[in-house]
Coordinates of C-alpha atoms and ligand atoms in Angstrom, one line a residue:
Chain C
M1 CA 15.3 31.2 9.8
I2 CA 13.5 28.0 9.3
T3 CA 14.9 24.2 8.8
V4 CA 13.0 21.8 6.8
F5 CA 13.7 18.1 6.1
I6 CA 12.6 16.9 3.5
E7 CA 11.4 12.6 3.5
P8 CA 12.2 10.3 1.7
D9 CA 14.3 12.8 -0.7
N10 CA 16.4 13.2 2.7
E11 CA 17.2 16.6 2.0
T12 CA 17.5 20.0 4.2
L13 CA 16.6 23.1 3.1
H14 CA 16.9 26.4 4.8
F15 CA 14.2 29.2 4.6
E16 CA 14.2 32.6 5.6
R17 CA 10.8 34.5 6.6
L18 CA 8.4 32.1 5.8
K19 CA 5.1 33.1 7.8
T20 CA 2.7 30.0 7.0
V21 CA 2.6 26.3 6.2
L22 CA 0.7 27.1 3.1
L23 CA 3.7 29.3 1.9
L24 CA 6.1 26.9 2.7
Q25 CA 4.0 24.0 1.1
Q26 CA 3.6 26.5 -2.1
R27 CA 7.4 27.2 -2.1
L28 CA 7.8 23.5 -2.1
G29 CA 5.3 23.1 -4.7
L30 CA 3.1 20.7 -2.8
R31 CA -0.9 20.4 -2.5
V32 CA -2.2 20.4 1.3
N33 CA -2.3 16.4 1.2
D34 CA 1.0 15.7 -1.0
A35 CA 2.8 15.9 2.5
L36 CA 2.8 15.7 6.1
V37 CA 4.0 19.0 7.6
I38 CA 5.7 18.1 10.8
R39 CA 6.9 19.8 13.9
G40 CA 8.2 17.8 16.8
D41 CA 5.2 15.3 17.5
M42 CA 2.4 17.5 15.8
L43 CA 0.9 17.6 12.4
L44 CA 0.4 21.3 10.9
T45 CA -2.7 22.4 9.0
P46 CA -1.6 24.8 6.3
D47 CA -2.7 28.0 8.2
C48 CA -0.2 27.2 11.1
R49 CA 1.9 30.1 11.6
L50 CA 5.8 29.3 11.6
Q51 CA 8.4 31.0 13.9
D52 CA 11.8 32.0 13.4
G53 CA 13.9 28.7 14.4
D54 CA 11.4 25.9 13.8
E55 CA 12.2 22.4 12.3
I56 CA 9.8 21.0 10.3
R57 CA 9.6 17.7 8.5
I58 CA 7.8 17.0 5.0
R59 CA 7.0 13.7 4.6
K60 CA 5.6 13.1 1.1
V61 CA 3.0 10.6 0.5
I62 CA 2.8 9.4 -2.8
S63 CA 4.3 6.1 -3.1
T64 CA 5.0 4.5 -6.4
G65 CA 3.1 1.5 -5.4
Chain K
M1 CA -8.0 25.5 11.9
K2 CA -10.3 24.2 14.4
C3 CA -11.6 20.4 14.5
R4 CA -14.9 20.6 12.5
K5 CA -16.4 18.5 15.3
C6 CA -15.2 19.3 18.8
K7 CA -13.5 22.6 17.9
A8 CA -10.3 21.8 19.4
P9 CA -7.2 22.5 17.2
A10 CA -6.9 20.9 14.3
E11 CA -3.8 19.0 12.8
I12 CA -5.5 17.5 9.7
D13 CA -7.1 19.5 7.3
L14 CA -9.1 17.2 4.6
P15 CA -10.4 19.5 2.0
S16 CA -11.9 16.4 -0.4
H17 CA -14.1 15.9 3.1
N18 CA -14.4 19.6 3.5
T19 CA -13.7 19.1 7.1
A20 CA -10.4 19.3 9.5
C21 CA -9.9 17.2 12.7
C22 CA -7.9 17.0 15.6
R23 CA -6.1 14.0 16.3
A24 CA -8.9 12.2 18.4
C25 CA -11.7 12.7 16.0
F26 CA -9.6 11.9 13.1
A27 CA -8.6 8.4 14.7
E28 CA -12.5 8.1 15.2
Y29 CA -13.2 9.0 11.4
F30 CA -10.2 6.7 10.6
T31 CA -11.7 3.6 12.0
G32 CA -15.5 4.8 10.6
Q33 CA -14.2 4.6 7.4
V34 CA -12.7 1.6 7.9
D35 CA -15.7 -0.4 9.6
K36 CA -18.0 1.2 6.7
A37 CA -16.1 -0.8 3.9
I38 CA -15.9 -4.0 5.8
R39 CA -19.9 -3.9 6.7
H40 CA -20.6 -2.4 3.4
H41 CA -19.0 -5.2 1.2
G42 CA -19.1 -7.8 3.8
L43 CA -15.3 -8.2 3.9
I44 CA -14.9 -10.3 7.3
N45 CA -17.4 -12.3 8.7
P46 CA -17.4 -13.0 12.6
G47 CA -14.6 -15.8 13.6
E48 CA -13.0 -15.4 10.0
R49 CA -8.9 -15.6 10.6
V50 CA -7.9 -12.8 8.6
L51 CA -3.8 -12.8 7.0
V52 CA -2.7 -9.6 6.4
A53 CA 0.2 -8.8 3.7
L54 CA 2.9 -6.7 5.6
S55 CA 5.3 -5.0 2.9
G56 CA 6.6 -2.3 5.9
G57 CA 5.0 0.5 4.5
K58 CA 2.6 2.7 5.9
D59 CA -0.5 1.4 4.7
S60 CA -0.1 -2.2 5.9
L61 CA 1.1 -1.4 8.9
S62 CA -1.8 1.4 9.7
L63 CA -4.2 -1.7 8.5
M64 CA -2.7 -4.2 10.6
L65 CA -2.9 -1.8 13.6
E66 CA -6.7 -0.6 13.1
L67 CA -7.8 -4.4 12.6
S68 CA -6.2 -5.7 15.6
R69 CA -8.0 -2.5 17.6
Q70 CA -11.2 -3.5 15.8
G71 CA -10.8 -6.9 17.3
Y72 CA -10.3 -9.3 14.1
D73 CA -8.4 -12.1 14.5
V74 CA -5.1 -11.0 12.4
T75 CA -2.0 -12.5 11.5
G76 CA 0.7 -10.6 9.8
L77 CA 2.8 -11.9 6.4
H78 CA 5.6 -10.5 5.4
V79 CA 7.7 -11.9 2.1
D80 CA 11.3 -11.2 2.4
L81 CA 12.2 -11.1 -1.3
G82 CA 16.3 -11.7 -0.3
I83 CA 17.0 -8.4 -2.1
P84 CA 20.6 -6.7 -0.4
V85 CA 19.9 -4.1 1.8
S86 CA 16.5 -3.0 1.5
S87 CA 15.1 -6.7 2.2
A88 CA 16.6 -6.9 5.6
A89 CA 15.4 -3.3 6.5
A90 CA 11.6 -3.9 5.1
R91 CA 11.5 -7.0 7.3
A92 CA 13.4 -5.6 10.4
K93 CA 10.3 -2.7 10.3
V94 CA 7.7 -5.2 10.1
E95 CA 9.2 -7.5 12.9
N96 CA 9.7 -4.7 15.3
F97 CA 6.2 -3.6 14.7
C98 CA 4.6 -6.7 15.7
T99 CA 6.9 -7.5 18.4
A100 CA 6.1 -4.4 19.8
R101 CA 2.5 -4.5 19.5
G102 CA 2.0 -8.2 20.3
L103 CA 0.9 -8.8 17.1
K104 CA 1.2 -12.5 15.5
L105 CA 3.7 -12.6 12.2
K106 CA 5.1 -15.1 9.8
V107 CA 7.7 -14.9 7.6
V108 CA 8.2 -16.5 4.1
E109 CA 12.1 -16.0 3.1
L110 CA 12.4 -16.3 -0.9
I111 CA 16.1 -17.4 -0.1
K112 CA 14.9 -20.3 1.3
E113 CA 12.2 -21.2 -1.1
G114 CA 15.1 -20.9 -3.9
L115 CA 13.4 -18.0 -5.5
P116 CA 14.8 -14.7 -4.2
I117 CA 14.3 -11.7 -6.6
P118 CA 17.8 -10.8 -7.3
D119 CA 18.1 -14.4 -9.4
V120 CA 14.8 -14.0 -10.9
K121 CA 16.0 -10.5 -12.3
Q122 CA 19.1 -11.8 -13.2
Y123 CA 17.8 -15.1 -14.8
I124 CA 14.0 -14.3 -16.3
H125 CA 14.0 -11.9 -19.1
R126 CA 10.7 -9.8 -18.0
P127 CA 9.8 -7.0 -16.2
I128 CA 11.3 -7.8 -12.9
C129 CA 8.2 -5.9 -10.8
S130 CA 5.7 -8.0 -12.5
A131 CA 7.4 -11.4 -11.6
C132 CA 7.8 -10.3 -8.0
G133 CA 4.3 -9.1 -7.5
K134 CA 3.4 -12.6 -9.1
I135 CA 5.5 -14.3 -6.5
K136 CA 4.3 -12.3 -3.6
R137 CA 0.8 -12.6 -4.4
H138 CA 1.3 -16.6 -4.6
W139 CA 3.0 -16.6 -1.4
F140 CA -0.1 -14.6 0.3
N141 CA -2.5 -17.1 -1.0
R142 CA -0.3 -20.3 -0.7
V143 CA 0.2 -19.2 3.3
A144 CA -3.7 -18.6 3.5
L145 CA -4.6 -21.7 2.0
T146 CA -2.2 -24.2 3.9
D147 CA -2.9 -22.3 7.4
G148 CA -6.4 -21.8 7.3
F149 CA -7.3 -18.4 6.5
Q150 CA -10.6 -17.5 5.3
V151 CA -9.3 -13.8 4.3
L152 CA -6.4 -12.2 2.9
A153 CA -5.9 -8.4 3.4
T154 CA -4.3 -6.0 1.6
G155 CA -3.3 -2.2 2.8
H156 CA -4.2 -0.9 -1.0
N157 CA -5.6 2.4 -0.6
L158 CA -7.8 4.8 -2.3
D159 CA -5.0 6.2 -4.3
D160 CA -3.5 2.7 -5.3
E161 CA -7.4 1.6 -6.4
V162 CA -8.0 5.1 -8.1
A163 CA -4.7 5.0 -10.0
R164 CA -5.1 1.0 -11.2
L165 CA -9.1 1.5 -12.1
F166 CA -8.0 4.4 -14.1
A167 CA -4.9 2.4 -15.8
N168 CA -7.4 -0.4 -16.6
T169 CA -10.1 2.1 -18.0
L170 CA -7.1 3.5 -20.3
R171 CA -6.7 0.3 -21.8
W172 CA -10.5 -1.1 -21.5
D173 CA -9.2 -4.1 -19.6
A174 CA -12.6 -5.8 -19.5
G175 CA -10.9 -8.6 -17.2
Y176 CA -9.9 -6.5 -14.7
L177 CA -12.6 -4.0 -15.1
S178 CA -15.1 -7.1 -13.9
D179 CA -13.4 -7.7 -10.7
Q180 CA -11.5 -4.6 -9.4
G181 CA -13.0 -3.7 -6.0
P182 CA -12.4 -3.9 -2.3
C183 CA -13.5 -7.9 -2.2
L184 CA -13.1 -10.4 -4.5
A185 CA -15.1 -13.7 -3.1
A186 CA -13.2 -16.9 -2.0
E187 CA -13.2 -19.5 -5.3
S188 CA -11.3 -22.2 -6.8
G189 CA -9.2 -22.7 -3.7
F190 CA -8.3 -18.6 -2.9
A191 CA -9.3 -17.0 -0.1
R192 CA -11.4 -14.1 -0.2
K193 CA -9.1 -11.0 -0.6
I194 CA -10.0 -7.6 0.9
K195 CA -9.0 -4.0 1.1
P196 CA -10.6 -2.4 4.2
L197 CA -8.2 0.7 3.5
Y198 CA -9.9 1.5 0.1
R199 CA -11.7 4.5 1.4
L200 CA -8.4 6.1 2.6
T201 CA -6.4 8.2 0.8
E202 CA -2.5 8.0 0.9
F203 CA -2.1 11.1 2.8
E204 CA -4.7 9.5 5.4
T205 CA -3.0 6.6 5.9
A206 CA 0.3 8.4 6.6
C207 CA -1.4 10.7 9.1
Y208 CA -2.6 7.2 10.8
A209 CA 1.1 5.7 10.7
F210 CA 2.2 9.0 11.9
L211 CA -0.1 9.8 14.8
N212 CA 0.2 6.0 15.9
G213 CA 4.0 6.3 16.0
I214 CA 4.6 3.4 13.4
E215 CA 7.9 3.2 12.1
I216 CA 7.5 2.9 8.5
H217 CA 9.9 1.2 5.6
T218 CA 10.4 4.1 3.3
A219 CA 13.7 3.3 1.4
P220 CA 12.4 2.7 -2.4
C221 CA 13.2 -1.0 -3.7
P222 CA 16.6 -0.8 -5.8
Y223 CA 14.9 -2.4 -9.0
S224 CA 11.7 0.4 -8.6
S225 CA 11.4 2.2 -11.8
G226 CA 9.5 5.0 -10.4
A227 CA 6.4 3.4 -12.1
T228 CA 3.8 4.8 -14.5
F229 CA 1.1 4.6 -11.6
T230 CA 3.2 7.6 -9.8
G231 CA 1.9 9.5 -13.2
H232 CA -1.5 8.4 -12.7
K233 CA -1.1 9.5 -9.2
K234 CA 0.0 13.2 -9.7
L235 CA -2.7 13.8 -12.2
W236 CA -5.3 12.6 -9.9
S237 CA -3.7 14.7 -7.5
D238 CA -4.4 17.9 -9.7
L239 CA -8.0 16.3 -10.2
E240 CA -8.5 15.9 -6.4
Y241 CA -7.2 19.6 -5.8
T242 CA -9.3 21.7 -8.1
S243 CA -12.5 19.1 -7.4
P244 CA -12.3 18.3 -4.2
G245 CA -14.1 14.3 -3.3
T246 CA -13.4 13.4 -7.2
K247 CA -11.5 10.2 -6.5
I248 CA -13.9 8.5 -4.1
A249 CA -16.8 9.7 -6.5
F250 CA -15.0 7.8 -9.6
Y251 CA -14.4 4.7 -7.4
D252 CA -17.8 4.4 -5.9
G253 CA -19.4 4.9 -9.0
F254 CA -17.5 2.3 -10.8
L255 CA -18.3 0.0 -8.1
K256 CA -22.2 0.6 -8.3
R257 CA -22.4 1.1 -12.0
G258 CA -19.3 0.0 -14.0
R259 CA -18.7 -3.0 -12.6
P260 CA -21.4 -4.9 -12.6
A261 CA -21.6 -4.7 -16.6
F262 CA -18.1 -5.9 -17.0
A263 CA -18.8 -8.7 -14.6
Q264 CA -21.8 -9.5 -17.0
V265 CA -19.6 -9.7 -19.9
D266 CA -16.5 -11.3 -18.5
K267 CA -19.2 -14.2 -16.9
D268 CA -18.6 -17.1 -19.3
Q269 CA -14.8 -16.7 -19.8
G270 CA -13.2 -18.2 -17.3
R271 CA -11.1 -21.1 -17.6
A272 CA -10.9 -24.3 -15.3
V273 CA -8.7 -24.3 -12.5
A274 CA -6.9 -26.9 -10.5
P275 CA -4.4 -27.4 -7.8
C276 CA -0.9 -27.2 -9.1
T277 CA 0.8 -30.3 -9.6
T278 CA 4.0 -29.5 -7.7
C279 CA 2.7 -26.8 -4.9
A280 CA -1.1 -27.5 -4.7
S281 CA -1.9 -23.4 -5.4
P282 CA -5.0 -23.2 -7.7
T283 CA -3.9 -22.8 -11.5
S284 CA -5.4 -23.1 -14.8
T285 CA -2.1 -24.2 -16.1
G286 CA -1.2 -27.4 -14.7
V287 CA 1.8 -26.4 -13.1
C288 CA 1.6 -23.0 -11.6
G289 CA 3.1 -19.8 -12.6
V290 CA 5.6 -19.5 -9.8
C291 CA 6.8 -23.0 -9.9
R292 CA 7.6 -22.5 -13.7
L293 CA 9.4 -19.9 -12.8
K294 CA 11.3 -21.5 -10.2
I295 CA 12.0 -24.1 -12.1
A296 CA 13.4 -21.7 -15.0
V297 CA 15.5 -20.0 -12.0
T298 CA 17.0 -23.4 -10.8
E299 CA 18.0 -24.4 -14.4
R300 CA 19.5 -21.4 -15.2
R301 CA 21.5 -20.8 -12.1
A302 CA 23.0 -24.5 -12.2
A303 CA 24.2 -23.6 -15.8
D304 CA 25.5 -20.3 -14.6
P305 CA 29.5 -20.8 -14.5
D306 CA 29.8 -17.6 -12.0
R307 CA 27.6 -19.8 -9.8
Q308 CA 29.0 -23.4 -9.7
T309 CA 32.0 -22.7 -7.2
D310 CA 29.4 -21.8 -4.7
P311 CA 27.0 -24.5 -5.0
D312 CA 25.7 -24.2 -1.1
R313 CA 24.7 -20.6 -1.3
Q314 CA 21.2 -20.6 -0.8
Ligands
SF4_1 S1 10.2 -2.6 -6.6 FE1 11.1 -4.0 -6.1 S2 9.9 -4.7 -4.4 FE2 8.5 -3.8 -5.6 S3 7.8 -5.1 -6.9 FE3 9.6 -4.3 -8.0 S4 11.2 -5.8 -7.5 FE4 9.2 -6.2 -6.0
ZN2 ZN1 -11.6 16.5 17.3
ZN3 ZN1 3.2 -24.6 -8.2

C-alpha cells in the first residue's frame, strides 16, 4: 500500500499497487509540472518506481496569486 | 531518468526545456535563469540596494535567497496585513527564514498604520483584494523611497506573468500592455521595479524552495476567492502540456514585439505626478489613493457604534 499526502489540501489517500509516479500523477489528474512529488527529502520524476509502504507527499504548485 | 547534463539520477523533469536535472545542475540552471534575467534587462546595477517584497510564499523567499547568494545587497520587506491568524503565520515564516539565514528584514504593520485589512474589508465597499494589493504596493514603494532603495524586487514568476499578460490581452488593456515586463524603470519618485524570477515557472520556484529547505506559508488568505488568475493558469498548464515552451515564447515574444508597439501608443497619455500632500508618495491625485482609503476607514470606524467602546484598539 502507498500512502499519499496532498498539500495544500491536507488530504491523505491510500493506493494499492501503483507502479510509478506517472501512474500516481494520472490517478490524481496532475501533469508532470503541476505538483512536486516528494519521497523523504528527494523529488521524484514521473518514471520513478513506487514501492509498497512508500509515503509520498504531493505539493501542488499552482498559487492563486 | 538521468540528468541531461551530468548523468546523475534526475530529480526534476523539465519538459518545457526538453531536459531533466539532478539537484546540483538544477541549482545551476536556476541561478543561470535569474542571472540571465538580470543582465538581459538591466534589473540591478552594481552597488544598488534592493528591497525584496516578502509575502512568505515560495516565490518571494526563493528570490530573496537566490539574490543574496548572487551577492546582491538585499533587504526583505514584509507587510503584516493584520488579518487574524493568517497574517501572524505568514509573518513568522518570513521572520524565521530571514533570521536563520542572516538576511535583513523590515516589517510594516498595518495595524500600527491604522489600516488593517479587516477594517478595510469592513468599511470600504470595493473588492478587498484590489484594495489590499494597492496598500501593499503603496508600502513597498514608500519604504523603498524613504529608506533609499534604488530597486524593488518582487517574486512574480513566469506563470504569474503569463496569466497577467493573458488577462491584459483579453481586455486589450493598452495601458498595462505598454509597460508590463520584468523591469519598470524608476520614475516620478518610484524605485525601479523588477521581477528577476520571470523566466522561471511556479514548478521551478517550488522545486528550488523545497531543495533549499525553505519553509513556506501556504495557508490561503481567508478573503481569497480563488481568483480568475487560477483559471487562466489552468488553461496555460494545458497549453504548455501539449506544446512545451509556449509560455516563455508567448512572454518573450510580447517583450520583443508586443510591448514596444503599445508603449508607443501610451506615450503621450501620462498624467502629472507630485508628492502626496499627506505621505509624500508620488501620486497624480493630490492625496494618494491609500491615504484617501485611510481617511475613509478612520471616519467610518469612528462612526461605528460597535467600535466605540474600544477606542484604544489599534
Ligand atoms: S487574498 Fe488576502 S492577502 Fe491576498 S490580496 Fe486578497 S485580501 Fe490581500
Ligand atoms: Zn546533473
Ligand atoms: Zn499618501
